[in-house]
Coordinates of C-alpha atoms in Angstrom, one line a residue:
V1 CA -39.9 -12.5 24.5
K2 CA -36.1 -12.3 23.8
K3 CA -33.8 -15.0 25.1
I4 CA -30.2 -14.3 26.1
L5 CA -27.8 -17.2 26.6
K6 CA -24.7 -16.5 28.8
T7 CA -22.3 -19.4 29.1
S8 CA -18.8 -20.2 30.2
D9 CA -16.1 -22.1 28.3
L10 CA -17.9 -24.8 26.4
G11 CA -14.9 -27.1 26.4
N12 CA -14.3 -29.9 23.9
V13 CA -17.1 -32.5 23.7
L14 CA -14.6 -35.1 22.5
T15 CA -12.4 -34.8 25.6
Q16 CA -15.1 -34.3 28.3
P17 CA -15.2 -38.1 29.2
M18 CA -11.5 -37.8 29.9
K19 CA -12.0 -35.2 32.6
H20 CA -13.2 -35.6 36.2
F21 CA -16.3 -33.9 37.5
I22 CA -17.4 -32.4 34.2
R23 CA -21.0 -32.7 33.3
P24 CA -22.0 -33.2 29.6
T25 CA -22.6 -30.0 27.7
E26 CA -26.2 -29.0 27.6
I27 CA -27.2 -27.9 24.1
I28 CA -29.4 -24.8 23.9
T29 CA -31.4 -24.7 20.7
K30 CA -33.0 -21.2 20.7
S31 CA -31.5 -17.9 21.7
N32 CA -31.6 -14.4 20.3
L33 CA -28.2 -13.5 21.7
M34 CA -25.4 -15.7 23.0
I35 CA -22.6 -14.4 25.2
C36 CA -19.8 -16.9 25.8
E37 CA -16.2 -17.2 27.0
S38 CA -13.9 -17.8 24.0
T39 CA -10.3 -17.5 25.1
Y40 CA -9.3 -20.1 22.6
G41 CA -11.9 -19.1 20.0
D42 CA -9.3 -18.5 17.3
R43 CA -7.7 -21.9 17.6
V44 CA -8.5 -25.1 15.8
S45 CA -10.1 -27.4 18.3
F46 CA -8.0 -30.1 20.0
T47 CA -8.7 -33.7 19.0
K48 CA -8.9 -36.6 21.5
K49 CA -5.5 -37.8 20.0
D50 CA -4.0 -34.3 20.5
V51 CA -5.1 -34.3 24.2
L52 CA -3.7 -37.8 24.8
N53 CA -0.4 -36.9 23.1
E54 CA -0.2 -33.7 25.2
R55 CA -0.8 -35.7 28.4
K56 CA 1.8 -38.3 27.5
R57 CA 4.3 -35.5 26.8
M58 CA 3.6 -33.9 30.2
I59 CA 4.3 -37.2 32.0
E60 CA 7.6 -37.5 30.0
L61 CA 8.6 -34.0 31.0
I62 CA 7.8 -34.5 34.7
D63 CA 9.7 -37.7 34.7
E64 CA 12.7 -36.2 33.0
Y65 CA 13.0 -32.9 34.9
V66 CA 11.6 -33.5 38.3
L67 CA 12.1 -37.3 39.0
H68 CA 15.3 -37.9 37.1
N69 CA 17.2 -34.6 37.0
N70 CA 16.2 -33.1 40.4
A71 CA 14.9 -29.9 38.7
R72 CA 11.8 -27.9 39.3
A73 CA 8.9 -28.0 36.8
F74 CA 6.2 -25.4 36.8
V75 CA 2.7 -25.8 35.4
P76 CA 0.7 -22.5 35.4
C77 CA -3.0 -23.2 35.7
F78 CA -6.3 -21.5 36.3
S79 CA -7.6 -21.9 39.8
Y80 CA -11.0 -23.2 38.9
S81 CA -11.4 -26.6 37.1
R82 CA -8.0 -26.6 35.3
L83 CA -6.1 -26.9 38.6
Q84 CA -8.4 -29.7 39.9
Q85 CA -8.1 -31.5 36.5
I86 CA -4.3 -31.4 36.6
M87 CA -4.2 -32.5 40.2
C88 CA -6.4 -35.5 39.3
F89 CA -4.2 -36.2 36.3
I90 CA -1.0 -36.2 38.3
Y91 CA -2.6 -38.3 41.1
D92 CA -3.9 -40.9 38.6
N93 CA -0.5 -41.2 37.0
Y94 CA 1.8 -41.1 40.0
K95 CA -0.2 -42.2 43.1
D96 CA 1.8 -45.4 43.5
T97 CA 5.2 -44.3 42.2
W98 CA 5.9 -40.7 43.2
N99 CA 9.1 -39.9 45.1
Y100 CA 7.6 -38.2 48.2
E101 CA 10.9 -36.3 48.8
K102 CA 9.9 -34.1 45.8
P103 CA 6.8 -32.2 46.7
I104 CA 4.1 -31.3 44.3
V105 CA 3.3 -27.8 45.3
I106 CA -0.2 -26.3 44.9
D107 CA 0.4 -22.6 45.3
T108 CA -2.7 -20.6 44.7
R109 CA -4.9 -19.0 47.3
L110 CA -7.9 -19.0 45.0
G111 CA -7.1 -22.5 43.9
C112 CA -7.0 -23.8 47.5
K113 CA -10.4 -22.1 48.1
M114 CA -11.8 -23.8 45.0
N115 CA -10.5 -27.1 46.1
N116 CA -12.6 -26.7 49.3
V117 CA -15.6 -25.8 47.2
F118 CA -15.2 -29.1 45.3
K119 CA -15.3 -30.8 48.7
K120 CA -18.7 -29.1 49.4
I121 CA -20.4 -29.7 46.0
L122 CA -19.2 -33.2 45.0
K123 CA -21.2 -36.2 46.2
G124 CA -20.8 -40.0 46.5
E125 CA -17.9 -41.6 44.6
E126 CA -16.7 -38.3 43.1
L127 CA -16.3 -36.9 46.7
E128 CA -14.5 -40.0 47.8
Y129 CA -12.1 -39.7 44.9
W130 CA -11.6 -36.0 45.4
N131 CA -10.8 -36.6 49.1
E132 CA -8.2 -39.2 48.0
V133 CA -6.6 -36.7 45.7
M134 CA -6.6 -33.9 48.3
N135 CA -5.1 -36.2 51.0
W136 CA -2.3 -37.6 48.8
K137 CA 0.9 -36.9 50.8
A138 CA 2.8 -35.7 47.7
F139 CA 0.7 -32.5 47.6
K140 CA 1.9 -29.5 49.6
F141 CA -0.6 -26.6 49.7
I142 CA 0.6 -23.0 49.9
D143 CA -2.0 -20.3 50.1
S144 CA 0.0 -17.2 51.1
Y145 CA 2.8 -15.1 49.8
K146 CA 4.8 -15.8 52.9
G147 CA 4.6 -19.5 52.1
T148 CA 5.7 -18.9 48.5
A149 CA 8.7 -16.9 49.6
S150 CA 9.7 -19.5 52.1
F151 CA 9.4 -22.3 49.5
L152 CA 11.4 -20.3 46.9
S153 CA 14.2 -19.5 49.4
K154 CA 15.5 -23.0 49.3
Y155 CA 16.0 -25.1 46.2
T156 CA 13.9 -28.2 46.2
S157 CA 13.3 -30.5 43.2
S158 CA 9.5 -30.2 42.8
L159 CA 6.5 -30.0 40.6
I160 CA 4.7 -26.6 41.0
L161 CA 1.1 -25.9 40.1
S162 CA 0.3 -22.2 40.5
S163 CA -2.0 -19.5 39.1
S164 CA -2.4 -17.2 37.1
G165 CA -2.7 -19.4 34.1
M166 CA -1.3 -16.9 31.7
I167 CA 1.8 -16.1 33.8
S168 CA 0.8 -12.5 33.9
A169 CA 0.6 -11.8 37.7
G170 CA 0.9 -13.4 41.1
H171 CA 3.0 -16.3 42.3
S172 CA 3.3 -17.8 38.9
V173 CA 5.6 -15.0 37.8
L174 CA 7.9 -15.7 40.8
Y175 CA 8.0 -19.4 39.9
A176 CA 8.7 -18.7 36.2
Q177 CA 11.5 -16.3 37.1
S178 CA 13.1 -18.7 39.6
I179 CA 13.0 -21.6 37.1
V180 CA 14.1 -19.7 34.0
S181 CA 17.1 -18.2 35.8
S182 CA 18.2 -21.5 37.1
S183 CA 21.1 -23.3 35.4
K184 CA 19.1 -26.5 35.7

């Protein structure tokens, strides 16, 4: 008998407790062949301190650019898991203080579909929390090119979350171009 293990991103065990909806990594002890996602396989792993510093810096940048200087900030993110983690992070940090005149735009068709999958698979307190996040009035969901074009046609100070995570295609390219070319 030959055992083949196929897995996705294993993540960082040190930071898993800091993330919503993530189950502990299950350790597999025997396999003849392992196939895994390793996008960041050539990097030194992040420490818990690195992650906390990165999150602190993200809050500082959102405060500086969006809330204090009326600019747009763009966070490219993958549609599955990363988008939902960032949405939770922003909600947790701003749910009581966000200026609702500045939308937080979630612009990703696949990400919007994945958000609905989370509604179907989460249970109990996790589902209640996710519904709070999804119903937060700061979030504006766009799931079409027409919606993206309409939003881009008028300048609005905002925080934008959009895929693709590597800014290689899709709506993220449009957002990056609109922000980089802006004098602000």
